Amino acid sequence: MSVSIQLPDGSVRQFAGKRVTVREVAESISRGLAKKAIAGQVDGKTVDLSREVSDGAEVRILTLEDPEGLEVYRHSATHLMAQAVKRLFSGVKLGIGPVIEDGFYYDMDLPQPLTADDLPKIEDEMRRIAKEDLPIARRVVTREEALRIYEEAGDELKLELIRELPEDEEITLYEQGEFFDLCRGPHVPSTGKLKNFKLLSVAGAYWRGDSENQMLQRVYGTIWPKQAQLEAYLKQLEEAKERDHRKIGRELDLYMFSEEAPGMPFYLPKGMTIRNELESFSRKLQKEAGYQEVRTPLMMNQRLWEQSGHWDHYRENMYFTHVDETAFSIKPMNCPGHMLVFKHGIRSYRDLPLRLAEFGQVHRHELSGALHGMFRVRTFTQDDAHIFVRPDQIEAEVQAAMQLVDRMYSVFGFPYTVELSTRPEDSMGSEQLWNQAETALKNVLDQSGVEYRINEGDGAFYGPKIDFHIRDALKRSHQCATIQLDFQMPEKFDLSYVGEGNGRHRPVVIHRAIFGSIDRFIGVLVEHTGGAFPLWLTPIQARVMTITDAFHDYAAGVVDRLKAAGIRAELDSRSEKIGYKIREAQLQKIPYMLVVGEKEEQQGTVAVRRHGQGDQGARSVEALIRDLQQEIEEKV
């Protein structure tokens, strides 16, 4: 009797006997691989090294160099942390402890509040447990056994999870020393594998994300294969704190928030300048690409949202009001308004594609605990567009939209990745239309040669979508642009156009946004640049500074010339030392600092300092204006 195993390279290995584990497969390949092994994949499913493999299975060994192996490593760190917390504090009840990007967290119920001062103590205990090198073992239990165990432990959180499991679900516990946890796994073979970790913060979190439930304590942590990677990540976090858009927004007077309107940004004059520049840039490119701009109301009759499907799929995120005893909804999206615009008048096949664009302000309900500066707000403006096309125009228009996204992102220097998100569970419409829509988007992506990954089940409720994830200066990913294909909304609103034979035909809608949320995009830009915006975007492009009061008139004349040339300039003629003025301008990240004194007045020049580059020497005002205009025009 033997067991036959297939490896990823197609080779087959034979093992004598009836049973073989993933670990034994790793050992048969090489001693070095077995030492580095974290877990395995059997027929595509990630499992523990101790799991037995059936005859004919395909086996892949996972190490920390594999994303799946790193996820197992980080998930095991949650158990390490939970065990340490239970050793240090009495009465701990465990909620859930998932892996997140670059780390993990665990939600726990403790009799006393944890603080940042407790984290080093927990870390020290985690190191002790890791040093003990406790074996981590998987144990299958019956539902009755699981309920009995957690009833004896008095842990109602786990009992709730167990009771909600499907009847046919296999229930497993993972044990390490005295510690056990309800978990699907898999995990690393022992606690000694877990190194290079750091606990980051403590926060409150509602049990299972529901504000109606009790508040738990969430401890965040990170763990990396190598100490150097951990140190680099912690350094990145420190830099991220310095670049926090909320902090920089306050320092540069860009925007503000008020308790009178939580989650709703107030734009200050400088921030409004940046926003206006972004909108002007977008308007110019969209006009060149054949878009027509419209404006739709902020509030519309509730029946419109019932017709669109938002009432069934999105109403928990919407705001409502009554006018003249009629129910109205404040728009969370611009789509239904654009459907009404399309229906205004008779449309011919010659009118298509019809590209409607709007900088539309929307409102969406977010829990107060989820609000986060400009990144998570309750009102924001989308650079929204809806392209109404004939079926034969779909792929060309999606391709054109992708090219517009690329053109805009290249100006900001943002690299990006692409995802194709497919049908979600709460979708509306027929499977045939969904398949047609997904195939169309896939064809465009394949023909464009763009690398992309498929994100199963993450499409909009009305159609699949292509999402663009930009990467900022700190290598963080932000989902901004989206292109969504929709066969459903035209059906819901009974849209039609007159074809060549005078028959009525149904258009298809392409939803498209590039900034996504302009407000969020500004927050991303602030952190990407650290507040040192490119010249075309920065609120104050040049500040003219006098060495003494005697040169006020000359400096004011330079400011007037700059302003007349379309350059945003201001004067600093305060009776302060020039070094102080320069330092202040540098802190405010003004790109050009222009110093004037006796020599500059006599020669008709300015002494130029560039933010981040220092002294650039003396320039004539005419030459400087030409250079600034060119830099602004080219959006360097």
XYZ file of C-alpha atoms in Angstrom:
636
model
C 0.000 0.000 0.000
C 1.399 3.442 -0.917
C 0.282 7.062 -1.215
C 0.972 8.977 -4.421
C 1.485 12.760 -4.140
C 1.796 15.299 -6.949
C 4.032 18.374 -6.459
C 3.514 21.792 -8.098
C 6.187 21.075 -10.751
C 4.189 18.061 -11.915
C 6.480 15.461 -10.390
C 4.985 12.567 -8.396
C 6.279 11.078 -5.144
C 5.366 7.716 -3.670
C 5.156 7.130 0.085
C 5.003 3.653 1.585
C 2.115 2.983 3.966
C -1.397 4.324 4.250
C -0.694 7.704 5.847
C 1.560 10.645 5.027
C 1.511 14.199 6.412
C 2.335 17.492 4.742
C 5.446 17.712 6.934
C 6.652 14.324 5.664
C 6.162 15.515 2.090
C 8.341 18.567 2.869
C 11.028 16.354 4.445
C 11.062 14.130 1.379
C 11.845 17.155 -0.815
C 14.690 18.583 1.288
C 15.725 19.063 4.897
C 16.060 22.805 4.278
C 12.514 23.104 2.960
C 11.150 21.126 5.911
C 12.924 23.523 8.294
C 11.430 26.597 6.589
C 7.959 25.085 6.133
C 5.096 26.938 7.844
C 2.081 25.118 6.419
C 0.972 23.439 3.224
C -1.643 23.503 0.534
C -3.494 20.321 -0.344
C -5.517 20.587 -3.548
C -5.433 24.366 -3.131
C -6.591 24.452 0.510
C -4.166 25.770 3.141
C -3.640 23.253 5.973
C -1.350 22.531 8.938
C 1.896 20.634 8.419
C 0.468 17.837 10.582
C -2.512 17.219 8.272
C -2.650 13.873 6.520
C -2.736 13.794 2.737
C -4.887 11.410 0.697
C -3.702 9.431 -2.289
C -3.553 11.458 -5.523
C -3.571 14.873 -3.834
C -1.554 17.832 -5.101
C 0.651 19.240 -2.331
C 2.470 22.560 -2.110
C 4.743 23.454 0.808
C 4.326 26.992 2.174
C 7.117 29.083 3.703
C 7.234 32.692 4.868
C 8.127 33.670 1.316
C 4.601 32.711 0.216
C 1.695 35.117 0.870
C -0.374 32.193 2.169
C 2.445 31.169 4.510
C 2.786 34.723 5.817
C -0.954 34.809 6.503
C -0.703 31.597 8.567
C 2.270 33.118 10.437
C 0.306 36.268 11.264
C -2.801 34.370 12.248
C -0.744 32.259 14.650
C 0.550 35.495 16.196
C -3.017 36.361 17.241
C -3.123 33.182 19.347
C 0.302 33.975 20.784
C -0.950 37.416 21.830
C -4.235 36.047 23.226
C -2.372 33.454 25.282
C -0.092 36.158 26.694
C -3.084 38.346 27.615
C -4.812 35.419 29.347
C -1.661 34.670 31.346
C -1.357 38.277 32.485
C -4.993 39.176 33.164
C -7.847 37.235 34.727
C -11.389 37.038 33.383
C -10.402 37.432 29.710
C -12.989 36.422 27.104
C -11.874 36.081 23.499
C -13.772 37.444 20.528
C -12.169 37.145 17.098
C -8.569 37.601 15.957
C -8.182 37.967 12.184
C -5.200 38.757 9.986
C -5.160 42.211 8.390
C -2.748 43.819 5.946
C 0.746 43.807 7.502
C -0.455 42.396 10.817
C -3.296 41.211 13.015
C -5.613 42.164 15.863
C -7.666 40.438 18.546
C -10.941 41.683 20.044
C -11.180 40.765 23.724
C -13.398 41.394 26.716
C -11.353 42.245 29.808
C -12.541 43.371 33.255
C -10.058 46.276 33.183
C -9.125 48.647 30.346
C -5.824 48.068 28.575
C -3.537 51.024 27.837
C -0.441 51.542 25.703
C 1.604 50.938 28.878
C 0.341 47.336 28.961
C 1.634 46.494 25.490
C 5.325 46.003 26.433
C 4.266 43.610 29.226
C 2.158 41.597 26.793
C 5.043 41.551 24.291
C 7.441 40.224 26.946
C 5.001 37.423 27.783
C 4.632 36.630 24.082
C 8.423 36.253 23.850
C 8.400 33.886 26.834
C 5.721 31.737 25.211
C 7.625 31.716 21.913
C 10.764 30.652 23.780
C 8.808 27.754 25.342
C 8.286 26.487 21.772
C 4.896 24.999 22.596
C 3.509 22.597 19.963
C 0.325 23.928 18.304
C -2.168 21.109 17.820
C -5.452 20.944 15.938
C -8.336 19.166 17.658
C -11.689 18.326 16.068
C -14.635 18.516 18.506
C -18.363 17.964 18.280
C -20.768 20.873 18.572
C -21.894 19.597 21.979
C -18.307 19.321 23.180
C -17.472 22.823 21.967
C -20.520 24.285 23.699
C -19.673 22.454 26.938
C -16.060 23.683 26.879
C -17.030 27.333 26.451
C -19.957 27.137 28.857
C -17.488 25.929 31.487
C -15.157 28.774 30.515
C -18.046 31.268 30.779
C -17.169 32.739 27.372
C -20.439 33.897 25.807
C -18.634 35.412 22.817
C -17.378 32.043 21.612
C -20.702 30.424 22.473
C -22.445 32.884 20.163
C -20.059 32.005 17.330
C -20.506 28.251 17.856
C -24.304 28.464 17.894
C -24.281 30.298 14.550
C -22.105 27.705 12.784
C -23.896 25.584 10.153
C -24.975 22.159 11.411
C -22.541 20.364 9.101
C -19.570 22.621 9.931
C -16.469 20.889 11.258
C -15.535 22.534 14.573
C -11.891 22.712 15.569
C -9.903 23.996 18.525
C -6.223 24.872 18.412
C -4.220 24.179 21.561
C -0.795 25.416 22.678
C 0.172 24.602 26.246
C -2.648 25.592 28.588
C -4.220 27.827 25.915
C -6.935 26.828 23.451
C -9.033 28.767 20.980
C -11.950 28.076 18.670
C -10.404 28.439 15.224
C -10.481 27.039 11.684
C -6.696 27.429 11.407
C -4.263 26.548 10.056
C -1.334 27.524 12.265
C 2.427 27.222 12.437
C 3.646 23.970 14.077
C 4.868 25.588 17.309
C 5.122 28.925 19.115
C 8.894 28.919 18.613
C 8.334 29.816 14.950
C 6.888 33.202 15.926
C 9.443 36.022 16.047
C 9.884 39.671 15.053
C 6.577 40.988 16.380
C 5.426 44.286 17.831
C 2.147 45.339 19.438
C 1.063 48.701 18.043
C -2.062 50.057 19.721
C -5.224 49.476 21.727
C -8.647 50.613 20.540
C -12.304 50.048 21.274
C -14.342 47.897 18.902
C -17.967 46.811 18.948
C -18.417 43.043 19.038
C -18.771 41.892 15.431
C -18.785 45.516 14.260
C -22.341 46.159 15.477
C -22.896 49.315 17.542
C -25.798 47.558 19.283
C -23.319 45.069 20.791
C -20.898 45.457 23.685
C -17.635 47.333 23.327
C -14.529 45.141 23.348
C -10.837 46.011 23.470
C -8.914 45.540 20.247
C -5.150 45.076 20.353
C -3.314 45.594 17.058
C 0.028 44.000 16.274
C 2.404 43.221 13.441
C 4.843 40.390 12.782
C 7.410 39.904 10.014
C 9.646 37.072 8.802
C 12.803 39.105 9.470
C 13.767 41.661 12.104
C 14.933 44.072 9.380
C 11.463 43.948 7.807
C 9.846 44.708 11.155
C 12.160 47.683 11.712
C 11.475 49.006 8.205
C 7.737 48.698 8.787
C 7.909 50.502 12.143
C 9.944 53.253 10.504
C 7.268 53.522 7.819
C 4.587 53.836 10.513
C 6.524 56.683 12.131
C 6.800 58.433 8.784
C 3.084 57.855 8.220
C 2.354 59.616 11.538
C 4.375 62.606 10.362
C 2.487 62.558 7.051
C -0.959 62.087 8.622
C -3.291 64.201 6.491
C -5.226 65.344 9.573
C -2.043 66.730 11.164
C -0.743 68.344 7.956
C -4.207 69.675 7.122
C -4.219 71.572 10.434
C -0.655 72.826 10.025
C -1.219 74.087 6.469
C -4.789 75.371 7.054
C -6.303 73.189 4.325
C -9.495 71.895 5.944
C -11.180 71.505 9.303
C -13.801 69.383 11.070
C -16.447 70.371 13.586
C -18.559 68.503 16.135
C -21.500 70.382 14.613
C -21.114 68.322 11.419
C -19.237 65.107 12.271
C -17.583 63.422 9.324
C -18.203 66.414 7.060
C -15.095 68.370 6.011
C -14.961 72.164 5.912
C -12.621 73.454 3.206
C -10.518 76.451 4.173
C -9.294 78.840 1.437
C -6.008 77.008 0.834
C -7.672 73.614 0.736
C -10.309 74.965 -1.623
C -7.543 76.093 -3.970
C -6.238 72.520 -4.183
C -9.743 71.167 -4.735
C -10.484 73.702 -7.468
C -7.240 72.872 -9.254
C -8.051 69.158 -9.181
C -11.545 69.762 -10.537
C -10.238 72.106 -13.259
C -7.666 69.529 -14.322
C -10.302 66.809 -14.451
C -12.771 69.052 -16.326
C -10.158 69.840 -18.984
C -9.327 66.191 -19.632
C -12.989 65.135 -19.602
C -13.943 67.886 -22.047
C -11.189 66.714 -24.381
C -12.535 63.158 -24.030
C -16.076 64.166 -25.042
C -17.809 64.341 -21.647
C -20.673 66.744 -20.946
C -21.051 68.070 -17.405
C -24.384 68.028 -15.575
C -25.639 68.768 -12.059
C -28.331 66.757 -10.269
C -30.206 67.479 -6.987
C -28.883 66.456 -3.576
C -32.291 65.136 -2.538
C -34.828 63.139 -4.539
C -38.054 61.242 -3.941
C -37.680 57.951 -2.100
C -39.472 56.084 -4.910
C -36.521 56.854 -7.188
C -34.199 54.946 -4.849
C -36.663 52.074 -4.657
C -36.701 51.981 -8.459
C -32.885 52.053 -8.705
C -32.425 49.199 -6.218
C -30.565 51.333 -3.680
C -33.482 51.020 -1.266
C -33.095 47.235 -1.118
C -29.294 47.132 -1.207
C -28.088 50.371 0.413
C -30.732 52.046 2.579
C -28.877 51.424 5.873
C -26.211 53.814 4.554
C -28.658 56.537 3.468
C -30.166 59.653 5.066
C -33.887 60.445 4.788
C -36.257 63.356 5.272
C -39.861 64.353 4.590
C -41.074 67.295 2.505
C -44.826 67.998 2.206
C -45.486 64.578 3.759
C -43.478 62.903 0.993
C -40.447 60.722 1.786
C -37.195 61.932 0.249
C -33.676 60.520 0.332
C -30.422 62.458 0.279
C -28.426 60.930 -2.532
C -25.651 58.465 -1.635
C -24.803 58.104 -5.336
C -25.288 60.120 -8.509
C -26.438 57.255 -10.766
C -30.270 57.611 -10.560
C -30.058 61.332 -11.327
C -28.087 60.613 -14.480
C -30.657 58.012 -15.517
C -33.314 60.750 -15.364
C -31.099 63.069 -17.410
C -30.790 60.380 -20.101
C -34.592 59.937 -20.148
C -35.047 63.672 -20.747
C -35.903 63.634 -24.440
C -35.610 61.049 -27.196
C -32.168 59.515 -27.692
C -30.930 58.181 -31.011
C -28.257 55.582 -31.664
C -26.321 58.493 -33.218
C -26.223 60.193 -29.770
C -24.298 57.285 -28.278
C -21.959 57.069 -26.563
C -23.368 59.792 -24.325
C -20.847 60.688 -21.622
C -22.346 62.567 -18.645
C -20.025 63.839 -15.901
C -20.748 65.438 -12.543
C -18.829 66.580 -9.517
C -21.652 65.291 -7.371
C -21.801 65.677 -3.612
C -23.187 62.574 -1.889
C -24.001 61.644 1.695
C -23.531 58.195 3.231
C -24.085 57.172 6.815
C -20.927 55.967 8.540
C -20.669 54.960 12.191
C -18.983 57.661 14.246
C -16.243 55.235 15.275
C -15.382 54.574 11.630
C -14.869 58.241 10.686
C -11.263 59.041 9.828
C -10.301 62.503 8.616
C -10.793 62.829 4.854
C -10.484 59.076 4.355
C -13.819 58.088 5.917
C -16.453 60.817 5.873
C -20.221 61.196 5.717
C -20.279 63.564 2.770
C -17.906 63.749 -0.165
C -17.795 64.686 -3.819
C -17.351 62.106 -6.561
C -15.912 62.906 -9.971
C -18.692 60.759 -11.300
C -19.520 59.891 -14.902
C -22.042 57.659 -16.617
C -21.427 56.633 -20.192
C -24.495 55.403 -22.066
C -23.502 53.087 -24.873
C -24.786 50.629 -27.428
C -23.717 47.034 -26.738
C -21.217 47.177 -29.619
C -19.531 50.229 -28.012
C -18.914 48.710 -24.558
C -15.350 47.526 -24.956
C -14.106 50.630 -26.784
C -15.571 52.933 -24.123
C -14.191 50.897 -21.228
C -10.794 50.998 -22.938
C -11.066 54.791 -23.350
C -12.014 55.171 -19.685
C -8.978 53.107 -18.664
C -6.752 55.350 -20.779
C -8.214 58.436 -19.083
C -7.490 56.930 -15.661
C -3.908 56.225 -16.713
C -3.459 59.737 -18.094
C -4.658 61.376 -14.881
C -2.706 59.141 -12.514
C 0.525 59.590 -14.491
C 0.412 63.333 -13.734
C 0.544 62.578 -10.008
C 3.196 59.875 -10.399
C 0.951 57.203 -8.904
C 1.719 53.613 -9.892
C -1.382 51.443 -9.682
C -2.647 47.887 -9.768
C -5.903 46.665 -11.274
C -8.617 44.313 -9.998
C -11.645 42.821 -11.732
C -14.406 42.498 -9.129
C -17.140 39.986 -9.912
C -20.750 39.300 -8.906
C -21.502 39.727 -5.158
C -24.015 37.703 -3.166
C -26.540 40.563 -2.972
C -26.503 41.267 -6.710
C -29.577 42.069 -8.744
C -30.299 40.921 -12.292
C -29.971 37.718 -14.262
C -26.923 35.478 -14.309
C -26.812 35.801 -18.110
C -26.416 39.603 -17.975
C -23.797 39.313 -15.250
C -21.809 36.812 -17.296
C -22.057 39.080 -20.330
C -20.840 42.074 -18.330
C -17.948 40.206 -16.690
C -16.839 38.783 -20.042
C -16.812 42.274 -21.607
C -14.601 43.710 -18.858
C -12.284 40.707 -18.955
C -11.911 41.070 -22.728
C -10.860 44.713 -22.376
C -8.324 43.896 -19.660
C -6.883 40.981 -21.652
C -6.617 43.030 -24.841
C -5.015 45.986 -23.038
C -2.227 43.807 -21.680
C -2.720 45.227 -18.171
C -1.873 42.853 -15.341
C -4.870 42.315 -13.088
C -6.208 40.045 -10.397
C -9.763 38.793 -9.990
C -11.510 39.837 -6.783
C -14.335 37.323 -6.515
C -17.676 38.578 -5.240
C -16.656 42.222 -4.705
C -18.575 43.837 -7.561
C -21.298 46.463 -7.106
C -24.800 45.074 -6.593
C -25.719 46.174 -10.140
C -22.625 45.078 -12.052
C -18.972 43.961 -12.156
C -16.211 46.536 -12.007
C -12.566 47.289 -12.672
C -10.929 48.896 -9.621
C -7.645 50.815 -9.645
C -5.456 50.795 -6.525
C -2.879 53.578 -6.435
C 0.287 53.208 -4.375
C 1.586 56.214 -2.456
C 5.071 57.268 -1.389
C 4.840 55.002 1.684
C 3.892 52.004 -0.525
C 0.334 51.964 0.832
C -2.534 51.039 -1.446
C -5.648 53.197 -1.936
C -8.605 52.159 -4.075
C -9.711 55.247 -6.006
C -10.722 54.884 -9.660
C -13.427 52.467 -10.727
C -15.095 51.492 -13.998
C -18.354 49.575 -13.570
C -20.465 47.923 -16.245
C -24.203 47.966 -15.637
C -27.004 46.227 -17.553
C -29.392 46.554 -14.586
C -29.986 50.292 -14.167
C -31.187 50.807 -17.776
C -33.744 48.039 -17.131
C -34.834 49.562 -13.829
C -35.412 52.974 -15.438
C -36.701 51.639 -18.770
C -34.032 53.549 -20.718
C -34.070 53.286 -24.487
C -32.700 54.793 -27.666
C -33.999 54.726 -31.229
C -31.993 52.388 -33.458
C -31.281 52.536 -37.191
C -34.553 50.778 -37.987
C -36.519 53.127 -35.687
C -36.892 50.344 -33.106
C -36.366 50.936 -29.387
C -33.185 49.469 -27.869
C -31.793 49.268 -24.350
C -28.494 51.092 -23.693
C -25.794 49.840 -21.357
C -24.341 52.109 -18.651
C -20.666 52.414 -17.714
C -20.183 54.019 -14.281
C -16.805 55.726 -13.986
C -14.870 57.700 -11.355
C -11.151 58.532 -11.315
C -10.460 60.487 -8.144
C -13.296 58.446 -6.650
C -13.910 60.746 -3.708
C -12.160 64.064 -4.347
C -12.001 64.605 -0.592
C -10.308 61.255 0.020
C -8.001 61.810 -2.953
C -6.872 65.095 -1.394
C -6.139 63.230 1.849
C -4.093 60.679 -0.108
C -2.216 63.480 -1.908
C -1.436 65.223 1.386
C 0.136 62.054 2.794
C 1.804 61.129 -0.527
C 3.529 64.531 -0.778
C 3.834 65.211 2.945
C 2.123 68.534 2.173
C 4.815 69.566 -0.340
C 2.482 69.670 -3.327
C 3.603 70.065 -6.927
C 3.677 73.709 -7.974
C 0.438 73.602 -10.005
C -1.525 72.350 -6.983
C 0.031 74.184 -4.062
C -2.135 76.977 -2.569
C 0.686 79.562 -2.348
C 3.165 79.073 -5.172
C 5.582 81.852 -4.254
C 6.212 84.064 -1.245
C 8.199 87.262 -1.665
C 10.148 88.194 1.499
C 11.874 91.460 2.316
C 15.214 91.631 4.108
C 14.165 94.962 5.663
C 11.137 97.252 5.522
C 12.979 99.500 3.035
C 12.261 97.085 0.188
C 8.538 96.765 0.760
C 7.504 98.660 -2.371
C 9.797 96.688 -4.676
C 8.645 93.389 -3.144
C 4.968 94.387 -3.477
C 5.610 95.170 -7.149
C 7.119 91.702 -7.662
C 4.035 90.144 -6.064
C 1.759 92.155 -8.376
C 3.708 90.966 -11.432
C 3.521 87.358 -10.311
C -0.217 87.583 -9.706
C -0.767 89.244 -13.084
C 1.014 86.262 -14.655
C -1.445 83.866 -12.980
C 0.891 82.785 -10.178
C -0.477 82.510 -6.629
C 1.908 84.765 -4.712
C 1.932 86.645 -1.419
C 4.110 89.178 0.377
C 5.910 88.798 3.701
C 7.200 92.232 4.657
C 7.034 91.777 8.433
C 9.760 93.271 10.567
C 11.320 89.876 11.236
C 14.744 88.497 10.450
C 14.956 86.950 6.999
C 16.088 83.604 8.457
C 12.903 83.430 10.490
C 10.786 84.213 7.433
C 12.515 81.530 5.372
C 12.104 78.888 8.092
C 8.408 79.702 8.404
C 7.915 79.475 4.625
C 9.703 76.123 4.631
C 7.409 74.808 7.380
C 4.432 75.902 5.288
C 6.034 74.049 2.341
C 5.834 77.012 -0.036
C 7.639 75.938 -3.237
C 9.350 79.242 -4.106
C 10.756 81.654 -1.530
C 11.852 84.905 -3.189
C 14.110 87.153 -1.130
C 14.575 90.835 -2.034
C 17.048 93.333 -0.685
C 19.113 96.234 -1.968
C 20.988 94.217 -4.626
C 17.813 92.623 -5.986
C 16.016 95.991 -6.141
C 18.912 97.587 -8.042
C 19.210 94.725 -10.540
C 15.477 93.961 -10.933
C 15.939 90.395 -9.641
C 14.927 88.126 -6.799
C 17.038 85.651 -4.813
C 15.336 82.292 -5.323
C 15.083 79.489 -2.786
C 13.272 76.256 -3.731
C 11.595 74.141 -1.048
C 13.651 71.011 -0.491
C 16.472 72.247 -2.742
C 17.756 75.406 -1.093
C 19.396 78.428 -2.730
C 18.889 78.643 -6.508
C 20.669 81.970 -7.040
C 19.392 85.285 -8.391
C 16.882 85.425 -11.273
C 15.250 88.210 -13.186
C 11.563 88.459 -12.450
C 10.711 87.937 -16.140
C 12.771 84.724 -16.384
C 11.352 83.402 -13.113
C 7.780 84.019 -14.270
C 8.441 82.143 -17.530
C 9.893 79.165 -15.629
C 7.057 79.070 -13.102
C 4.427 79.262 -15.825
C 6.090 76.409 -17.683
C 6.322 74.278 -14.529
C 2.647 74.936 -13.779
C 1.525 74.273 -17.356
C 3.471 71.004 -17.595
C 2.316 69.925 -14.120
C 5.842 68.879 -13.230
